[in-house]
Amino acid sequence: MKRLSWDQYFMAQSHLLASRSTCTRLVVGATIVRDKRIIAGGYNGSISGGVHCTDEGCYLIDGHCARTIHAEMNAILQCAKFGEPTEGAEIYVTHFPCVQCTKSIIQAGIRSVYYARDYRNHPYAEELFKTAKIAVKKVPFDNIFAVNEEDISGKQLAYIASLFKKLEESGVKKEELHNLYNQAEQLFARGM
């Protein structure tokens, strides 16, 4: 077996963390590292003790799940909770960070961002990283933990959401809608 590089090693940790995700839309993991030592990890999901999207579906507001805390934020908050400084640290994320996570990464003093997959890379997030002089590097990673992962585009997910809305408006019983929604979540649980 070929020995993993440090980047591959920490990215593997992020993919492993992602396997704990309770998000049904995108499975993400993040690992914060300082001096080649893991100081925190996070995955996207609900607050501790809260209802999970895998159990009751997403709570969407303006197309975003209000229930989910992103992996990067969970890792940063873990550092805050346990008194671990993030100044000068590095973060390894399975997907390119969103704008809100980008701002949090910068404010936390993290100096480098490594990500495995492009995901709706927002130009403003890229600009913020550049302005803050944060090193950003794509680290391609073959996810050895993924099982039959399929790429589902945002357009496909939007189409599925519109079908559910039409079914609801046409009077399909809530119980039947709930069953269909759970089937869709299972089908697309590892999707984009």
Short mmCIF file of N, CA and C in Angstrom, two decimals:
data_model
loop_
_atom_site.label_atom_id
_atom_site.label_comp_id
_atom_site.label_asym_id
_atom_site.label_seq_id
_atom_site.Cartn_x
_atom_site.Cartn_y
_atom_site.Cartn_z
N MET A 1 0.84 -1.18 0.00
CA MET A 1 0.00 0.00 0.00
C MET A 1 0.88 1.25 0.00
N LYS A 2 0.56 2.21 -0.84
CA LYS A 2 1.31 3.44 -0.93
C LYS A 2 1.03 4.33 0.29
N ARG A 3 2.09 4.89 0.84
CA ARG A 3 1.94 5.78 2.00
C ARG A 3 1.29 7.08 1.57
N LEU A 4 0.29 7.53 2.33
CA LEU A 4 -0.41 8.78 2.03
C LEU A 4 0.48 9.98 2.35
N SER A 5 0.36 11.02 1.53
CA SER A 5 1.01 12.29 1.86
C SER A 5 0.25 12.91 3.04
N TRP A 6 0.82 13.94 3.67
CA TRP A 6 0.11 14.61 4.76
C TRP A 6 -1.23 15.15 4.29
N ASP A 7 -1.25 15.77 3.11
CA ASP A 7 -2.51 16.32 2.59
C ASP A 7 -3.55 15.22 2.40
N GLN A 8 -3.14 14.09 1.83
CA GLN A 8 -4.06 12.97 1.63
C GLN A 8 -4.52 12.39 2.98
N TYR A 9 -3.62 12.32 3.92
CA TYR A 9 -3.94 11.79 5.25
C TYR A 9 -5.02 12.64 5.94
N PHE A 10 -4.83 13.97 5.94
CA PHE A 10 -5.81 14.84 6.59
C PHE A 10 -7.11 14.91 5.80
N MET A 11 -7.02 14.80 4.46
CA MET A 11 -8.23 14.78 3.64
C MET A 11 -9.00 13.49 3.89
N ALA A 12 -8.30 12.39 4.10
CA ALA A 12 -8.96 11.12 4.42
C ALA A 12 -9.74 11.27 5.74
N GLN A 13 -9.15 11.97 6.70
CA GLN A 13 -9.82 12.22 7.98
C GLN A 13 -11.11 13.00 7.74
N SER A 14 -11.07 13.99 6.86
CA SER A 14 -12.27 14.78 6.57
C SER A 14 -13.35 13.93 5.93
N HIS A 15 -12.95 13.03 5.03
CA HIS A 15 -13.94 12.14 4.41
C HIS A 15 -14.52 11.16 5.43
N LEU A 16 -13.71 10.72 6.36
CA LEU A 16 -14.20 9.84 7.41
C LEU A 16 -15.21 10.59 8.29
N LEU A 17 -14.88 11.83 8.65
CA LEU A 17 -15.80 12.65 9.44
C LEU A 17 -17.12 12.87 8.69
N ALA A 18 -17.03 13.03 7.38
CA ALA A 18 -18.24 13.25 6.58
C ALA A 18 -19.21 12.09 6.69
N SER A 19 -18.69 10.91 6.98
CA SER A 19 -19.57 9.74 7.10
C SER A 19 -20.49 9.84 8.31
N ARG A 20 -20.26 10.79 9.21
CA ARG A 20 -21.13 11.04 10.37
C ARG A 20 -22.20 12.08 10.06
N SER A 21 -22.17 12.67 8.88
CA SER A 21 -23.11 13.72 8.51
C SER A 21 -24.55 13.25 8.60
N THR A 22 -25.42 14.17 9.03
CA THR A 22 -26.86 13.87 9.04
C THR A 22 -27.59 14.72 8.00
N CYS A 23 -26.84 15.34 7.13
CA CYS A 23 -27.42 16.14 6.05
C CYS A 23 -27.80 15.20 4.90
N THR A 24 -28.94 15.46 4.30
CA THR A 24 -29.38 14.61 3.19
C THR A 24 -29.07 15.23 1.84
N ARG A 25 -28.53 16.44 1.83
CA ARG A 25 -28.28 17.14 0.57
C ARG A 25 -26.82 17.06 0.13
N LEU A 26 -25.89 17.13 1.07
CA LEU A 26 -24.47 17.07 0.76
C LEU A 26 -23.74 16.61 2.01
N VAL A 27 -22.88 15.64 1.87
CA VAL A 27 -22.12 15.08 2.99
C VAL A 27 -20.75 15.73 2.99
N VAL A 28 -20.44 16.47 4.07
CA VAL A 28 -19.19 17.24 4.14
C VAL A 28 -18.49 16.97 5.48
N GLY A 29 -17.17 16.91 5.42
CA GLY A 29 -16.35 16.78 6.63
C GLY A 29 -15.22 17.80 6.60
N ALA A 30 -14.76 18.21 7.78
CA ALA A 30 -13.67 19.18 7.88
C ALA A 30 -12.75 18.80 9.03
N THR A 31 -11.46 18.98 8.81
CA THR A 31 -10.44 18.69 9.82
C THR A 31 -9.54 19.90 9.96
N ILE A 32 -9.37 20.37 11.20
CA ILE A 32 -8.46 21.50 11.46
C ILE A 32 -7.16 20.91 12.01
N VAL A 33 -6.05 21.39 11.45
CA VAL A 33 -4.72 20.84 11.74
C VAL A 33 -3.78 21.97 12.10
N ARG A 34 -2.94 21.74 13.09
CA ARG A 34 -1.86 22.68 13.40
C ARG A 34 -0.61 21.87 13.67
N ASP A 35 0.48 22.23 13.02
CA ASP A 35 1.77 21.53 13.19
C ASP A 35 1.64 20.02 12.97
N LYS A 36 0.92 19.66 11.89
CA LYS A 36 0.73 18.25 11.51
C LYS A 36 0.00 17.43 12.59
N ARG A 37 -0.81 18.13 13.41
CA ARG A 37 -1.58 17.48 14.47
C ARG A 37 -3.04 17.89 14.33
N ILE A 38 -3.94 16.92 14.32
CA ILE A 38 -5.37 17.21 14.22
C ILE A 38 -5.84 17.82 15.53
N ILE A 39 -6.44 19.03 15.45
CA ILE A 39 -6.93 19.68 16.66
C ILE A 39 -8.45 19.68 16.75
N ALA A 40 -9.15 19.46 15.62
CA ALA A 40 -10.61 19.41 15.65
C ALA A 40 -11.13 18.83 14.34
N GLY A 41 -12.34 18.33 14.43
CA GLY A 41 -13.01 17.82 13.24
C GLY A 41 -14.49 18.14 13.31
N GLY A 42 -15.11 18.23 12.16
CA GLY A 42 -16.54 18.51 12.14
C GLY A 42 -17.18 17.93 10.89
N TYR A 43 -18.47 17.76 10.96
CA TYR A 43 -19.28 17.33 9.81
C TYR A 43 -20.56 18.13 9.82
N ASN A 44 -21.25 18.15 8.70
CA ASN A 44 -22.47 18.94 8.65
C ASN A 44 -23.65 18.16 9.21
N GLY A 45 -24.40 18.84 10.04
CA GLY A 45 -25.55 18.23 10.69
C GLY A 45 -26.21 19.20 11.64
N SER A 46 -27.16 18.70 12.40
CA SER A 46 -27.94 19.53 13.31
C SER A 46 -27.17 19.82 14.60
N ILE A 47 -27.75 20.71 15.41
CA ILE A 47 -27.14 21.00 16.71
C ILE A 47 -27.18 19.75 17.58
N SER A 48 -26.30 19.68 18.56
CA SER A 48 -26.27 18.54 19.48
C SER A 48 -27.63 18.37 20.14
N GLY A 49 -28.15 17.16 20.05
CA GLY A 49 -29.45 16.87 20.66
C GLY A 49 -30.64 17.30 19.83
N GLY A 50 -30.39 17.91 18.67
CA GLY A 50 -31.49 18.40 17.83
C GLY A 50 -32.01 17.34 16.87
N VAL A 51 -33.07 17.70 16.19
CA VAL A 51 -33.67 16.84 15.16
C VAL A 51 -32.74 16.83 13.96
N HIS A 52 -32.55 15.66 13.37
CA HIS A 52 -31.67 15.52 12.22
C HIS A 52 -32.45 15.48 10.92
N CYS A 53 -31.85 16.00 9.87
CA CYS A 53 -32.47 15.98 8.53
C CYS A 53 -32.69 14.54 8.06
N THR A 54 -31.81 13.64 8.45
CA THR A 54 -31.98 12.24 8.06
C THR A 54 -33.22 11.62 8.69
N ASP A 55 -33.69 12.21 9.79
CA ASP A 55 -34.89 11.70 10.47
C ASP A 55 -36.17 12.40 10.02
N GLU A 56 -36.11 13.71 9.83
CA GLU A 56 -37.33 14.47 9.56
C GLU A 56 -37.27 15.34 8.31
N GLY A 57 -36.23 15.20 7.53
CA GLY A 57 -36.10 16.00 6.32
C GLY A 57 -35.48 17.36 6.61
N CYS A 58 -35.12 18.03 5.55
CA CYS A 58 -34.49 19.35 5.68
C CYS A 58 -35.53 20.40 6.05
N TYR A 59 -35.08 21.42 6.76
CA TYR A 59 -35.91 22.57 7.10
C TYR A 59 -35.40 23.71 6.21
N LEU A 60 -35.98 23.81 5.01
CA LEU A 60 -35.48 24.74 4.00
C LEU A 60 -36.06 26.14 4.15
N ILE A 61 -35.17 27.11 4.10
CA ILE A 61 -35.54 28.52 4.05
C ILE A 61 -34.72 29.13 2.93
N ASP A 62 -35.39 29.67 1.93
CA ASP A 62 -34.72 30.25 0.75
C ASP A 62 -33.73 29.28 0.12
N GLY A 63 -34.09 28.01 0.06
CA GLY A 63 -33.26 27.00 -0.60
C GLY A 63 -32.11 26.48 0.23
N HIS A 64 -31.98 26.94 1.49
CA HIS A 64 -30.91 26.48 2.37
C HIS A 64 -31.51 25.82 3.59
N CYS A 65 -30.87 24.79 4.07
CA CYS A 65 -31.35 24.09 5.26
C CYS A 65 -30.96 24.88 6.50
N ALA A 66 -31.96 25.38 7.22
CA ALA A 66 -31.72 26.16 8.44
C ALA A 66 -31.27 25.27 9.60
N ARG A 67 -31.52 23.99 9.49
CA ARG A 67 -31.21 23.04 10.56
C ARG A 67 -29.72 22.68 10.59
N THR A 68 -29.05 22.76 9.46
CA THR A 68 -27.69 22.25 9.33
C THR A 68 -26.62 23.28 9.71
N ILE A 69 -25.66 22.81 10.48
CA ILE A 69 -24.44 23.58 10.75
C ILE A 69 -23.37 22.97 9.84
N HIS A 70 -22.66 23.81 9.11
CA HIS A 70 -21.67 23.29 8.17
C HIS A 70 -20.47 22.68 8.90
N ALA A 71 -19.81 21.78 8.22
CA ALA A 71 -18.67 21.03 8.79
C ALA A 71 -17.57 21.98 9.27
N GLU A 72 -17.25 22.99 8.46
CA GLU A 72 -16.19 23.93 8.83
C GLU A 72 -16.54 24.65 10.13
N MET A 73 -17.80 25.08 10.24
CA MET A 73 -18.23 25.79 11.46
C MET A 73 -18.19 24.85 12.66
N ASN A 74 -18.64 23.61 12.48
CA ASN A 74 -18.60 22.65 13.58
C ASN A 74 -17.17 22.44 14.08
N ALA A 75 -16.21 22.36 13.16
CA ALA A 75 -14.81 22.18 13.56
C ALA A 75 -14.28 23.41 14.29
N ILE A 76 -14.58 24.59 13.77
CA ILE A 76 -14.14 25.84 14.42
C ILE A 76 -14.78 25.97 15.80
N LEU A 77 -16.07 25.66 15.90
CA LEU A 77 -16.77 25.74 17.19
C LEU A 77 -16.23 24.72 18.19
N GLN A 78 -15.80 23.57 17.69
CA GLN A 78 -15.19 22.57 18.57
C GLN A 78 -13.91 23.14 19.19
N CYS A 79 -13.13 23.85 18.39
CA CYS A 79 -11.93 24.50 18.92
C CYS A 79 -12.30 25.52 19.99
N ALA A 80 -13.32 26.32 19.73
CA ALA A 80 -13.75 27.33 20.71
C ALA A 80 -14.23 26.66 22.00
N LYS A 81 -15.00 25.61 21.86
CA LYS A 81 -15.56 24.91 23.02
C LYS A 81 -14.48 24.32 23.92
N PHE A 82 -13.41 23.80 23.31
CA PHE A 82 -12.38 23.14 24.10
C PHE A 82 -11.09 23.97 24.24
N GLY A 83 -11.16 25.25 23.86
CA GLY A 83 -10.04 26.15 24.08
C GLY A 83 -8.82 25.89 23.23
N GLU A 84 -9.04 25.42 22.01
CA GLU A 84 -7.92 25.13 21.11
C GLU A 84 -7.79 26.28 20.11
N PRO A 85 -6.68 27.02 20.14
CA PRO A 85 -6.52 28.16 19.21
C PRO A 85 -6.47 27.72 17.74
N THR A 86 -7.09 28.53 16.89
CA THR A 86 -7.10 28.24 15.46
C THR A 86 -6.14 29.14 14.68
N GLU A 87 -5.58 30.13 15.33
CA GLU A 87 -4.65 31.05 14.68
C GLU A 87 -3.50 30.28 14.05
N GLY A 88 -3.31 30.45 12.73
CA GLY A 88 -2.21 29.80 12.03
C GLY A 88 -2.47 28.35 11.65
N ALA A 89 -3.66 27.85 11.92
CA ALA A 89 -3.98 26.45 11.60
C ALA A 89 -4.33 26.30 10.12
N GLU A 90 -4.53 25.06 9.72
CA GLU A 90 -4.95 24.71 8.36
C GLU A 90 -6.26 23.95 8.47
N ILE A 91 -7.09 24.03 7.44
CA ILE A 91 -8.33 23.27 7.43
C ILE A 91 -8.42 22.45 6.15
N TYR A 92 -8.83 21.20 6.29
CA TYR A 92 -9.03 20.28 5.18
C TYR A 92 -10.53 20.00 5.10
N VAL A 93 -11.12 20.29 3.94
CA VAL A 93 -12.57 20.16 3.77
C VAL A 93 -12.85 19.32 2.54
N THR A 94 -13.88 18.49 2.61
CA THR A 94 -14.21 17.63 1.48
C THR A 94 -14.71 18.43 0.27
N HIS A 95 -15.30 19.62 0.52
CA HIS A 95 -15.84 20.46 -0.55
C HIS A 95 -15.42 21.91 -0.34
N PHE A 96 -15.37 22.67 -1.43
CA PHE A 96 -15.00 24.09 -1.34
C PHE A 96 -15.96 24.80 -0.39
N PRO A 97 -15.45 25.61 0.55
CA PRO A 97 -16.31 26.27 1.54
C PRO A 97 -17.28 27.30 0.92
N CYS A 98 -18.45 27.41 1.54
CA CYS A 98 -19.43 28.44 1.14
C CYS A 98 -18.93 29.81 1.62
N VAL A 99 -19.64 30.86 1.26
CA VAL A 99 -19.22 32.23 1.63
C VAL A 99 -19.20 32.40 3.14
N GLN A 100 -20.25 31.92 3.84
CA GLN A 100 -20.30 32.09 5.29
C GLN A 100 -19.16 31.35 5.98
N CYS A 101 -18.87 30.14 5.55
CA CYS A 101 -17.76 29.38 6.14
C CYS A 101 -16.42 30.03 5.79
N THR A 102 -16.32 30.59 4.59
CA THR A 102 -15.11 31.30 4.20
C THR A 102 -14.83 32.44 5.17
N LYS A 103 -15.86 33.22 5.49
CA LYS A 103 -15.69 34.34 6.42
C LYS A 103 -15.28 33.84 7.80
N SER A 104 -15.88 32.75 8.24
CA SER A 104 -15.54 32.20 9.55
C SER A 104 -14.10 31.67 9.59
N ILE A 105 -13.68 31.02 8.51
CA ILE A 105 -12.31 30.52 8.42
C ILE A 105 -11.32 31.67 8.52
N ILE A 106 -11.59 32.74 7.80
CA ILE A 106 -10.71 33.91 7.83
C ILE A 106 -10.67 34.51 9.23
N GLN A 107 -11.84 34.70 9.84
CA GLN A 107 -11.91 35.32 11.17
C GLN A 107 -11.26 34.44 12.24
N ALA A 108 -11.25 33.13 12.02
CA ALA A 108 -10.64 32.21 12.99
C ALA A 108 -9.11 32.23 12.90
N GLY A 109 -8.57 32.91 11.88
CA GLY A 109 -7.10 32.99 11.74
C GLY A 109 -6.49 31.79 11.06
N ILE A 110 -7.32 30.97 10.43
CA ILE A 110 -6.81 29.80 9.70
C ILE A 110 -6.05 30.31 8.48
N ARG A 111 -4.86 29.78 8.22
CA ARG A 111 -4.00 30.34 7.17
C ARG A 111 -4.06 29.60 5.84
N SER A 112 -4.53 28.33 5.85
CA SER A 112 -4.57 27.54 4.62
C SER A 112 -5.84 26.72 4.57
N VAL A 113 -6.39 26.61 3.36
CA VAL A 113 -7.59 25.81 3.12
C VAL A 113 -7.26 24.79 2.03
N TYR A 114 -7.52 23.53 2.32
CA TYR A 114 -7.35 22.45 1.36
C TYR A 114 -8.73 21.82 1.16
N TYR A 115 -9.12 21.62 -0.08
CA TYR A 115 -10.42 21.02 -0.36
C TYR A 115 -10.29 19.97 -1.44
N ALA A 116 -11.18 18.97 -1.40
CA ALA A 116 -11.09 17.86 -2.36
C ALA A 116 -11.95 18.06 -3.60
N ARG A 117 -13.13 18.67 -3.41
CA ARG A 117 -14.05 18.78 -4.54
C ARG A 117 -14.58 20.20 -4.68
N ASP A 118 -14.69 20.63 -5.91
CA ASP A 118 -15.35 21.90 -6.17
C ASP A 118 -16.83 21.72 -5.90
N TYR A 119 -17.44 22.72 -5.26
CA TYR A 119 -18.88 22.67 -5.02
C TYR A 119 -19.40 24.10 -4.95
N ARG A 120 -20.00 24.52 -6.04
CA ARG A 120 -20.58 25.87 -6.09
C ARG A 120 -19.59 26.92 -5.60
N ASN A 121 -18.35 26.82 -6.06
CA ASN A 121 -17.31 27.76 -5.64
C ASN A 121 -17.78 29.18 -5.96
N HIS A 122 -18.04 29.95 -4.93
CA HIS A 122 -18.55 31.31 -5.14
C HIS A 122 -17.38 32.27 -5.38
N PRO A 123 -17.49 33.09 -6.41
CA PRO A 123 -16.41 34.05 -6.69
C PRO A 123 -16.09 34.97 -5.51
N TYR A 124 -17.11 35.32 -4.71
CA TYR A 124 -16.87 36.20 -3.57
C TYR A 124 -16.04 35.47 -2.50
N ALA A 125 -16.29 34.18 -2.30
CA ALA A 125 -15.49 33.39 -1.36
C ALA A 125 -14.04 33.35 -1.83
N GLU A 126 -13.84 33.13 -3.13
CA GLU A 126 -12.49 33.10 -3.69
C GLU A 126 -11.81 34.45 -3.51
N GLU A 127 -12.57 35.53 -3.72
CA GLU A 127 -12.03 36.89 -3.54
C GLU A 127 -11.65 37.15 -2.08
N LEU A 128 -12.50 36.71 -1.16
CA LEU A 128 -12.22 36.89 0.27
C LEU A 128 -10.93 36.16 0.67
N PHE A 129 -10.77 34.94 0.21
CA PHE A 129 -9.55 34.19 0.52
C PHE A 129 -8.32 34.92 -0.03
N LYS A 130 -8.44 35.41 -1.26
CA LYS A 130 -7.32 36.11 -1.89
C LYS A 130 -6.97 37.39 -1.12
N THR A 131 -7.99 38.16 -0.77
CA THR A 131 -7.78 39.41 -0.03
C THR A 131 -7.13 39.15 1.33
N ALA A 132 -7.56 38.08 1.99
CA ALA A 132 -7.03 37.74 3.32
C ALA A 132 -5.70 36.98 3.24
N LYS A 133 -5.22 36.76 2.01
CA LYS A 133 -3.96 36.03 1.79
C LYS A 133 -3.98 34.63 2.41
N ILE A 134 -5.13 33.97 2.24
CA ILE A 134 -5.28 32.59 2.69
C ILE A 134 -4.90 31.68 1.53
N ALA A 135 -3.99 30.75 1.77
CA ALA A 135 -3.60 29.79 0.74
C ALA A 135 -4.75 28.80 0.55
N VAL A 136 -5.18 28.63 -0.69
CA VAL A 136 -6.27 27.69 -1.01
C VAL A 136 -5.73 26.71 -2.04
N LYS A 137 -5.88 25.43 -1.75
CA LYS A 137 -5.34 24.41 -2.64
C LYS A 137 -6.33 23.26 -2.78
N LYS A 138 -6.54 22.83 -4.01
CA LYS A 138 -7.37 21.66 -4.25
C LYS A 138 -6.50 20.42 -4.10
N VAL A 139 -6.97 19.50 -3.27
CA VAL A 139 -6.26 18.24 -3.04
C VAL A 139 -7.19 17.12 -3.53
N PRO A 140 -7.04 16.71 -4.79
CA PRO A 140 -7.91 15.63 -5.29
C PRO A 140 -7.78 14.40 -4.39
N PHE A 141 -8.91 13.78 -4.13
CA PHE A 141 -8.92 12.65 -3.21
C PHE A 141 -9.93 11.62 -3.67
N ASP A 142 -9.49 10.39 -3.83
CA ASP A 142 -10.41 9.30 -4.11
C ASP A 142 -10.96 8.85 -2.78
N ASN A 143 -12.24 9.14 -2.56
CA ASN A 143 -12.87 8.84 -1.28
C ASN A 143 -13.02 7.33 -1.11
N ILE A 144 -12.15 6.78 -0.32
CA ILE A 144 -12.19 5.34 -0.08
C ILE A 144 -13.35 4.95 0.83
N PHE A 145 -14.01 5.94 1.46
CA PHE A 145 -15.12 5.68 2.36
C PHE A 145 -16.47 5.75 1.67
N ALA A 146 -16.51 6.34 0.47
CA ALA A 146 -17.79 6.51 -0.23
C ALA A 146 -18.26 5.18 -0.78
N VAL A 147 -19.56 4.99 -0.76
CA VAL A 147 -20.17 3.80 -1.33
C VAL A 147 -21.10 4.25 -2.43
N ASN A 148 -20.69 3.98 -3.66
CA ASN A 148 -21.54 4.27 -4.81
C ASN A 148 -22.00 5.73 -4.85
N GLU A 149 -21.09 6.68 -4.61
CA GLU A 149 -21.44 8.09 -4.60
C GLU A 149 -21.78 8.56 -6.00
N GLU A 150 -22.88 9.28 -6.13
CA GLU A 150 -23.29 9.80 -7.43
C GLU A 150 -23.37 11.31 -7.36
N ASP A 151 -23.06 11.97 -8.47
CA ASP A 151 -23.13 13.41 -8.54
C ASP A 151 -24.54 13.82 -8.94
N ILE A 152 -25.17 14.58 -8.08
CA ILE A 152 -26.50 15.09 -8.35
C ILE A 152 -26.37 16.61 -8.45
N SER A 153 -26.79 17.17 -9.54
CA SER A 153 -26.64 18.62 -9.73
C SER A 153 -27.72 19.38 -8.99
N GLY A 154 -27.47 20.66 -8.76
CA GLY A 154 -28.45 21.54 -8.13
C GLY A 154 -29.74 21.60 -8.93
N LYS A 155 -29.63 21.57 -10.25
CA LYS A 155 -30.83 21.60 -11.10
C LYS A 155 -31.68 20.36 -10.86
N GLN A 156 -31.03 19.21 -10.71
CA GLN A 156 -31.77 17.97 -10.46
C GLN A 156 -32.48 18.03 -9.11
N LEU A 157 -31.78 18.53 -8.08
CA LEU A 157 -32.39 18.65 -6.76
C LEU A 157 -33.55 19.65 -6.77
N ALA A 158 -33.38 20.75 -7.49
CA ALA A 158 -34.46 21.75 -7.59
C ALA A 158 -35.68 21.15 -8.30
N TYR A 159 -35.44 20.35 -9.31
CA TYR A 159 -36.53 19.69 -10.03
C TYR A 159 -37.28 18.73 -9.10
N ILE A 160 -36.57 17.95 -8.32
CA ILE A 160 -37.19 17.02 -7.38
C ILE A 160 -38.01 17.80 -6.35
N ALA A 161 -37.45 18.91 -5.85
CA ALA A 161 -38.18 19.73 -4.87
C ALA A 161 -39.47 20.28 -5.49
N SER A 162 -39.41 20.69 -6.76
CA SER A 162 -40.62 21.22 -7.41
C SER A 162 -41.66 20.13 -7.59
N LEU A 163 -41.23 18.89 -7.85
CA LEU A 163 -42.17 17.77 -7.96
C LEU A 163 -42.89 17.54 -6.63
N PHE A 164 -42.15 17.58 -5.53
CA PHE A 164 -42.78 17.41 -4.22
C PHE A 164 -43.77 18.52 -3.94
N LYS A 165 -43.42 19.74 -4.31
CA LYS A 165 -44.33 20.87 -4.10
C LYS A 165 -45.62 20.66 -4.89
N LYS A 166 -45.50 20.22 -6.15
CA LYS A 166 -46.69 19.98 -6.98
C LYS A 166 -47.53 18.83 -6.42
N LEU A 167 -46.87 17.79 -5.92
CA LEU A 167 -47.61 16.69 -5.31
C LEU A 167 -48.40 17.17 -4.09
N GLU A 168 -47.75 18.01 -3.28
CA GLU A 168 -48.41 18.56 -2.09
C GLU A 168 -49.60 19.41 -2.48
N GLU A 169 -49.41 20.27 -3.49
CA GLU A 169 -50.49 21.16 -3.95
C GLU A 169 -51.64 20.39 -4.58
N SER A 170 -51.35 19.22 -5.13
CA SER A 170 -52.40 18.44 -5.79
C SER A 170 -53.18 17.58 -4.80
N GLY A 171 -52.81 17.66 -3.50
CA GLY A 171 -53.60 16.98 -2.48
C GLY A 171 -53.11 15.61 -2.07
N VAL A 172 -51.90 15.24 -2.43
CA VAL A 172 -51.36 13.96 -1.99
C VAL A 172 -51.26 13.99 -0.46
N LYS A 173 -51.68 12.91 0.18
CA LYS A 173 -51.69 12.85 1.64
C LYS A 173 -50.29 13.04 2.21
N LYS A 174 -50.23 13.72 3.36
CA LYS A 174 -48.94 14.02 3.99
C LYS A 174 -48.14 12.76 4.30
N GLU A 175 -48.82 11.70 4.72
CA GLU A 175 -48.12 10.45 5.03
C GLU A 175 -47.44 9.89 3.78
N GLU A 176 -48.16 9.91 2.66
CA GLU A 176 -47.59 9.42 1.40
C GLU A 176 -46.43 10.30 0.95
N LEU A 177 -46.59 11.63 1.08
CA LEU A 177 -45.51 12.57 0.74
C LEU A 177 -44.28 12.30 1.60
N HIS A 178 -44.52 12.07 2.89
CA HIS A 178 -43.41 11.80 3.81
C HIS A 178 -42.65 10.54 3.38
N ASN A 179 -43.38 9.49 3.02
CA ASN A 179 -42.75 8.25 2.57
C ASN A 179 -41.94 8.47 1.29
N LEU A 180 -42.51 9.21 0.34
CA LEU A 180 -41.80 9.51 -0.90
C LEU A 180 -40.55 10.34 -0.63
N TYR A 181 -40.67 11.31 0.27
CA TYR A 181 -39.54 12.17 0.61
C TYR A 181 -38.42 11.33 1.23
N ASN A 182 -38.79 10.42 2.14
CA ASN A 182 -37.77 9.55 2.77
C ASN A 182 -37.07 8.68 1.73
N GLN A 183 -37.83 8.18 0.75
CA GLN A 183 -37.23 7.38 -0.31
C GLN A 183 -36.25 8.21 -1.14
N ALA A 184 -36.64 9.46 -1.43
CA ALA A 184 -35.78 10.35 -2.20
C ALA A 184 -34.50 10.66 -1.43
N GLU A 185 -34.65 10.89 -0.11
CA GLU A 185 -33.48 11.16 0.72
C GLU A 185 -32.51 9.99 0.71
N GLN A 186 -33.04 8.78 0.82
CA GLN A 186 -32.18 7.61 0.78
C GLN A 186 -31.47 7.47 -0.56
N LEU A 187 -32.21 7.76 -1.63
CA LEU A 187 -31.66 7.64 -2.96
C LEU A 187 -30.54 8.64 -3.22
N PHE A 188 -30.71 9.88 -2.72
CA PHE A 188 -29.76 10.96 -2.99
C PHE A 188 -28.92 11.35 -1.79
N ALA A 189 -28.87 10.53 -0.76
CA ALA A 189 -28.16 10.87 0.48
C ALA A 189 -26.70 11.22 0.28
N ARG A 190 -26.03 10.63 -0.67
CA ARG A 190 -24.61 10.89 -0.90
C ARG A 190 -24.39 11.81 -2.08
N GLY A 191 -25.43 12.45 -2.54
CA GLY A 191 -25.33 13.27 -3.75
C GLY A 191 -24.78 14.64 -3.54
N MET A 192 -24.73 15.38 -4.60
CA MET A 192 -24.23 16.75 -4.59
C MET A 192 -25.40 17.67 -4.36
#
